[in-house]
mmCIF file of N, CA and C in Angstrom:
data_model
loop_
_atom_site.group_PDB
_atom_site.id
_atom_site.type_symbol
_atom_site.label_atom_id
_atom_site.label_comp_id
_atom_site.label_asym_id
_atom_site.label_seq_id
_atom_site.Cartn_x
_atom_site.Cartn_y
_atom_site.Cartn_z
ATOM 1 N N UNK A 571 19.124 2.114 18.890
ATOM 2 C CA UNK A 571 18.477 2.587 17.853
ATOM 3 C C UNK A 571 17.545 3.502 18.334
ATOM 4 N N UNK A 572 17.355 4.839 18.079
ATOM 5 C CA UNK A 572 15.977 5.718 18.205
ATOM 6 C C UNK A 572 15.240 5.687 17.147
ATOM 7 N N UNK A 573 14.066 5.275 16.896
ATOM 8 C CA UNK A 573 13.133 5.553 15.493
ATOM 9 C C UNK A 573 12.169 6.650 15.700
ATOM 10 N N UNK A 574 12.075 7.469 15.002
ATOM 11 C CA UNK A 574 11.121 8.547 15.223
ATOM 12 C C UNK A 574 10.428 8.416 13.636
ATOM 13 N N UNK A 575 8.998 9.159 13.874
ATOM 14 C CA UNK A 575 8.043 8.968 12.981
ATOM 15 C C UNK A 575 8.850 10.046 11.337
ATOM 16 N N UNK A 576 8.386 9.515 10.162
ATOM 17 C CA UNK A 576 8.830 10.181 9.226
ATOM 18 C C UNK A 576 7.416 11.102 8.764
ATOM 19 N N UNK A 577 7.697 12.281 8.513
ATOM 20 C CA UNK A 577 6.260 13.127 8.070
ATOM 21 C C UNK A 577 6.741 13.352 6.419
ATOM 22 N N UNK A 578 5.937 12.524 5.682
ATOM 23 C CA UNK A 578 5.939 12.729 4.268
ATOM 24 C C UNK A 578 5.190 13.979 3.635
ATOM 25 N N UNK A 579 5.867 14.766 2.730
ATOM 26 C CA UNK A 579 4.731 15.809 2.263
ATOM 27 C C UNK A 579 3.559 15.293 1.760
ATOM 28 N N UNK A 580 2.474 16.030 2.036
ATOM 29 C CA UNK A 580 0.848 15.356 1.256
ATOM 30 C C UNK A 580 1.076 15.943 0.098
ATOM 31 N N UNK A 581 0.353 15.225 -0.464
ATOM 32 C CA UNK A 581 0.153 15.243 -2.075
ATOM 33 C C UNK A 581 -1.050 16.216 -2.318
ATOM 34 N N UNK A 582 -0.717 16.881 -3.377
ATOM 35 C CA UNK A 582 -1.977 17.869 -3.620
ATOM 36 C C UNK A 582 -2.962 17.242 -4.357
ATOM 37 N N UNK A 583 -2.831 15.887 -5.096
ATOM 38 C CA UNK A 583 -3.879 15.526 -5.973
ATOM 39 C C UNK A 583 -4.730 14.704 -4.833
ATOM 40 N N UNK A 584 -6.426 14.658 -5.233
ATOM 41 C CA UNK A 584 -7.000 14.291 -4.056
ATOM 42 C C UNK A 584 -6.732 12.545 -4.303
ATOM 43 N N UNK A 585 -7.097 11.964 -3.010
ATOM 44 C CA UNK A 585 -7.121 10.450 -2.969
ATOM 45 C C UNK A 585 -8.377 9.952 -3.081
ATOM 46 N N UNK A 586 -8.697 8.665 -3.653
ATOM 47 C CA UNK A 586 -9.818 7.941 -3.892
ATOM 48 C C UNK A 586 -10.248 7.656 -2.540
ATOM 49 N N UNK A 587 -11.209 8.084 -2.054
ATOM 50 C CA UNK A 587 -11.833 7.617 -0.761
ATOM 51 C C UNK A 587 -12.248 5.879 -0.449
ATOM 52 N N UNK A 588 -11.368 5.108 0.287
ATOM 53 C CA UNK A 588 -12.270 4.131 0.446
ATOM 54 C C UNK A 588 -12.186 3.580 1.819
ATOM 55 N N UNK A 589 -12.773 2.513 2.193
ATOM 56 C CA UNK A 589 -12.702 2.278 3.769
ATOM 57 C C UNK A 589 -11.444 0.837 3.971
ATOM 58 N N UNK A 590 -11.123 1.233 4.741
ATOM 59 C CA UNK A 590 -10.019 0.058 5.377
ATOM 60 C C UNK A 590 -10.415 -1.100 5.875
ATOM 61 N N UNK A 591 -9.745 -2.187 5.303
ATOM 62 C CA UNK A 591 -10.113 -3.609 5.539
ATOM 63 C C UNK A 591 -10.163 -3.873 7.043
ATOM 64 N N UNK A 592 -10.937 -4.393 7.514
ATOM 65 C CA UNK A 592 -10.704 -4.964 9.125
ATOM 66 C C UNK A 592 -9.537 -5.593 9.598
ATOM 67 N N UNK A 593 -8.746 -6.279 8.629
ATOM 68 C CA UNK A 593 -7.351 -6.282 8.898
ATOM 69 C C UNK A 593 -6.648 -5.487 8.934
ATOM 70 N N UNK A 594 -6.643 -4.498 7.894
ATOM 71 C CA UNK A 594 -5.899 -3.493 8.060
ATOM 72 C C UNK A 594 -6.344 -2.208 8.864
ATOM 73 N N UNK A 595 -7.061 -2.276 9.472
ATOM 74 C CA UNK A 595 -7.546 -1.464 10.849
ATOM 75 C C UNK A 595 -6.936 -2.297 11.890
ATOM 76 N N UNK A 596 -6.676 -3.514 12.245
ATOM 77 C CA UNK A 596 -6.317 -4.300 13.294
ATOM 78 C C UNK A 596 -4.898 -4.151 13.273
ATOM 79 N N UNK A 597 -4.251 -4.362 11.802
ATOM 80 C CA UNK A 597 -2.910 -4.240 11.806
ATOM 81 C C UNK A 597 -2.382 -2.434 12.224
ATOM 82 N N UNK A 598 -3.211 -1.481 11.916
ATOM 83 C CA UNK A 598 -2.800 -0.477 12.150
ATOM 84 C C UNK A 598 -3.032 -0.176 13.661
ATOM 85 N N UNK A 599 -3.770 -0.692 14.473
ATOM 86 C CA UNK A 599 -4.063 -0.823 15.706
ATOM 87 C C UNK A 599 -2.689 -1.161 16.644
ATOM 88 N N UNK A 600 -2.427 -2.425 15.592
ATOM 89 C CA UNK A 600 -1.641 -3.017 16.350
ATOM 90 C C UNK A 600 -0.029 -2.318 16.332
ATOM 91 N N UNK A 601 0.156 -1.832 15.438
ATOM 92 C CA UNK A 601 1.184 -0.434 14.888
ATOM 93 C C UNK A 601 1.312 0.546 15.899
ATOM 94 N N UNK A 602 0.295 1.222 16.345
ATOM 95 C CA UNK A 602 -0.140 2.004 17.085
ATOM 96 C C UNK A 602 0.261 1.451 18.606
ATOM 97 N N UNK A 603 -0.498 0.407 18.939
ATOM 98 C CA UNK A 603 0.030 0.311 20.633
ATOM 99 C C UNK A 603 1.330 0.014 20.579
ATOM 100 N N UNK A 604 2.060 -0.953 19.820
ATOM 101 C CA UNK A 604 3.526 -1.079 19.716
ATOM 102 C C UNK A 604 4.296 -0.051 19.728
ATOM 103 N N UNK A 605 3.883 1.146 19.184
ATOM 104 C CA UNK A 605 4.848 2.479 19.137
ATOM 105 C C UNK A 605 4.674 3.201 20.371
ATOM 106 N N UNK A 606 3.313 3.322 20.673
ATOM 107 C CA UNK A 606 3.041 3.882 22.032
ATOM 108 C C UNK A 606 3.632 3.198 23.267
ATOM 109 N N UNK A 607 3.479 1.818 23.112
ATOM 110 C CA UNK A 607 4.626 1.119 24.305
ATOM 111 C C UNK A 607 5.718 1.225 24.071
ATOM 112 N N UNK A 608 6.461 1.596 23.025
ATOM 113 C CA UNK A 608 7.961 2.016 23.016
ATOM 114 C C UNK A 608 8.394 3.404 23.040
ATOM 115 N N UNK A 609 7.122 4.213 23.374
ATOM 116 C CA UNK A 609 7.476 5.637 23.364
ATOM 117 C C UNK A 609 8.708 6.293 24.157
ATOM 118 N N UNK A 610 9.706 7.035 23.545
ATOM 119 C CA UNK A 610 10.586 7.580 24.188
ATOM 120 C C UNK A 610 11.827 6.442 24.427
ATOM 121 N N UNK A 611 11.832 5.159 24.363
ATOM 122 C CA UNK A 611 12.922 4.423 24.581
ATOM 123 C C UNK A 611 13.563 4.112 22.969
ATOM 124 N N UNK A 612 14.916 3.664 23.053
ATOM 125 C CA UNK A 612 15.615 3.507 21.988
ATOM 126 C C UNK A 612 15.158 1.883 21.829
ATOM 127 N N UNK A 613 15.004 1.399 20.774
ATOM 128 C CA UNK A 613 14.545 0.146 20.079
ATOM 129 C C UNK A 613 15.634 -0.908 20.070
ATOM 130 N N UNK A 614 15.464 -2.142 20.458
ATOM 131 C CA UNK A 614 16.539 -3.050 20.437
ATOM 132 C C UNK A 614 16.131 -3.675 18.844
ATOM 133 N N UNK A 615 16.834 -4.521 18.442
ATOM 134 C CA UNK A 615 16.898 -4.935 17.016
ATOM 135 C C UNK A 615 15.555 -5.774 16.940
ATOM 136 N N UNK A 616 15.355 -6.628 17.985
ATOM 137 C CA UNK A 616 13.887 -7.590 18.062
ATOM 138 C C UNK A 616 13.015 -6.693 18.281
ATOM 139 N N UNK A 617 12.944 -5.614 18.694
ATOM 140 C CA UNK A 617 11.895 -4.793 18.696
ATOM 141 C C UNK A 617 11.562 -4.181 17.136
ATOM 142 N N UNK A 618 12.727 -3.648 16.761
ATOM 143 C CA UNK A 618 12.752 -2.865 15.286
ATOM 144 C C UNK A 618 12.199 -4.271 14.396
ATOM 145 N N UNK A 619 12.570 -5.115 14.423
ATOM 146 C CA UNK A 619 12.325 -6.486 13.562
ATOM 147 C C UNK A 619 10.690 -6.632 13.841
ATOM 148 N N UNK A 620 10.100 -6.744 14.954
ATOM 149 C CA UNK A 620 8.715 -6.857 15.042
ATOM 150 C C UNK A 620 7.922 -5.887 14.549
ATOM 151 N N UNK A 621 8.324 -4.386 14.733
ATOM 152 C CA UNK A 621 7.786 -3.475 14.225
ATOM 153 C C UNK A 621 7.721 -3.682 12.431
ATOM 154 N N UNK A 622 9.015 -3.912 12.052
ATOM 155 C CA UNK A 622 8.754 -4.007 10.356
ATOM 156 C C UNK A 622 7.793 -5.108 10.174
ATOM 157 N N UNK A 623 7.912 -6.348 11.084
ATOM 158 C CA UNK A 623 6.633 -7.350 10.650
ATOM 159 C C UNK A 623 5.293 -6.765 10.774
ATOM 160 N N UNK A 624 5.006 -5.936 11.758
ATOM 161 C CA UNK A 624 3.756 -5.267 11.677
ATOM 162 C C UNK A 624 3.664 -4.351 10.409
ATOM 163 N N UNK A 625 4.703 -3.956 9.947
ATOM 164 C CA UNK A 625 4.248 -2.968 8.803
ATOM 165 C C UNK A 625 3.957 -3.356 7.615
ATOM 166 N N UNK A 626 4.810 -4.952 7.281
ATOM 167 C CA UNK A 626 4.529 -5.630 6.643
ATOM 168 C C UNK A 626 2.938 -6.298 6.535
ATOM 169 N N UNK A 627 2.706 -6.567 7.559
ATOM 170 C CA UNK A 627 1.162 -7.304 7.711
ATOM 171 C C UNK A 627 0.117 -6.030 7.248
ATOM 172 N N UNK A 628 0.666 -5.080 7.661
ATOM 173 C CA UNK A 628 -0.286 -3.723 7.680
ATOM 174 C C UNK A 628 -0.191 -3.472 6.012
ATOM 175 N N UNK A 629 0.758 -3.504 5.553
ATOM 176 C CA UNK A 629 0.595 -3.335 3.648
ATOM 177 C C UNK A 629 0.157 -4.299 3.054
ATOM 178 N N UNK A 630 0.196 -5.778 3.644
ATOM 179 C CA UNK A 630 -0.707 -6.518 3.111
ATOM 180 C C UNK A 630 -2.098 -6.394 3.198
ATOM 181 N N UNK A 631 -2.308 -6.200 4.304
ATOM 182 C CA UNK A 631 -4.023 -5.901 4.504
ATOM 183 C C UNK A 631 -4.328 -4.855 3.342
ATOM 184 N N UNK A 632 -3.697 -3.715 3.481
ATOM 185 C CA UNK A 632 -3.930 -2.799 2.485
ATOM 186 C C UNK A 632 -4.380 -3.160 1.370
ATOM 187 N N UNK A 633 -3.467 -3.972 0.697
ATOM 188 C CA UNK A 633 -3.351 -4.443 -0.680
ATOM 189 C C UNK A 633 -4.198 -5.716 -0.768
ATOM 190 N N UNK A 634 -4.957 -6.050 0.245
ATOM 191 C CA UNK A 634 -5.942 -7.165 0.116
ATOM 192 C C UNK A 634 -5.211 -8.749 0.166
ATOM 193 N N UNK A 635 -3.936 -8.826 0.304
ATOM 194 C CA UNK A 635 -2.961 -9.807 0.018
ATOM 195 C C UNK A 635 -3.460 -10.754 1.637
ATOM 196 N N UNK A 636 -3.553 -12.021 1.517
ATOM 197 C CA UNK A 636 -3.507 -12.608 2.761
ATOM 198 C C UNK A 636 -2.451 -13.213 3.170
ATOM 199 N N UNK A 637 -2.288 -13.276 4.647
ATOM 200 C CA UNK A 637 -1.118 -14.101 5.349
ATOM 201 C C UNK A 637 -0.016 -14.368 4.872
ATOM 202 N N UNK A 638 0.730 -15.584 5.365
ATOM 203 C CA UNK A 638 1.947 -16.171 4.724
ATOM 204 C C UNK A 638 2.999 -15.530 5.329
ATOM 205 N N UNK A 639 2.828 -14.568 5.964
ATOM 206 C CA UNK A 639 4.362 -13.871 6.574
ATOM 207 C C UNK A 639 4.860 -14.522 7.676
ATOM 208 N N UNK A 640 6.037 -14.934 7.549
ATOM 209 C CA UNK A 640 6.649 -15.918 8.754
ATOM 210 C C UNK A 640 7.600 -14.849 9.805
ATOM 211 N N UNK A 641 8.670 -14.293 8.683
ATOM 212 C CA UNK A 641 9.078 -13.677 9.611
ATOM 213 C C UNK A 641 9.957 -12.255 8.920
ATOM 214 N N UNK A 642 10.476 -11.617 9.470
ATOM 215 C CA UNK A 642 11.108 -10.176 8.760
ATOM 216 C C UNK A 642 12.775 -10.557 8.765
ATOM 217 N N UNK A 643 13.549 -10.106 7.676
ATOM 218 C CA UNK A 643 14.794 -10.153 7.953
ATOM 219 C C UNK A 643 15.652 -9.548 8.578
#
């Protein structure tokens, strides 16, 4: 399965500026590194699941929710 990034339209309303937490920044960097390492390749189900876990960790970090993520479905 080949995954490609989705581009979402930019909202016209201004967003409140806030600094990303260190854990969110680390999660974001992990996502970037993972995607860069897989560039141009089809992802296995294991790689897709690993990516999903990274996204869940990033989402939790951006909401200030601490850990507790064990595995993705």
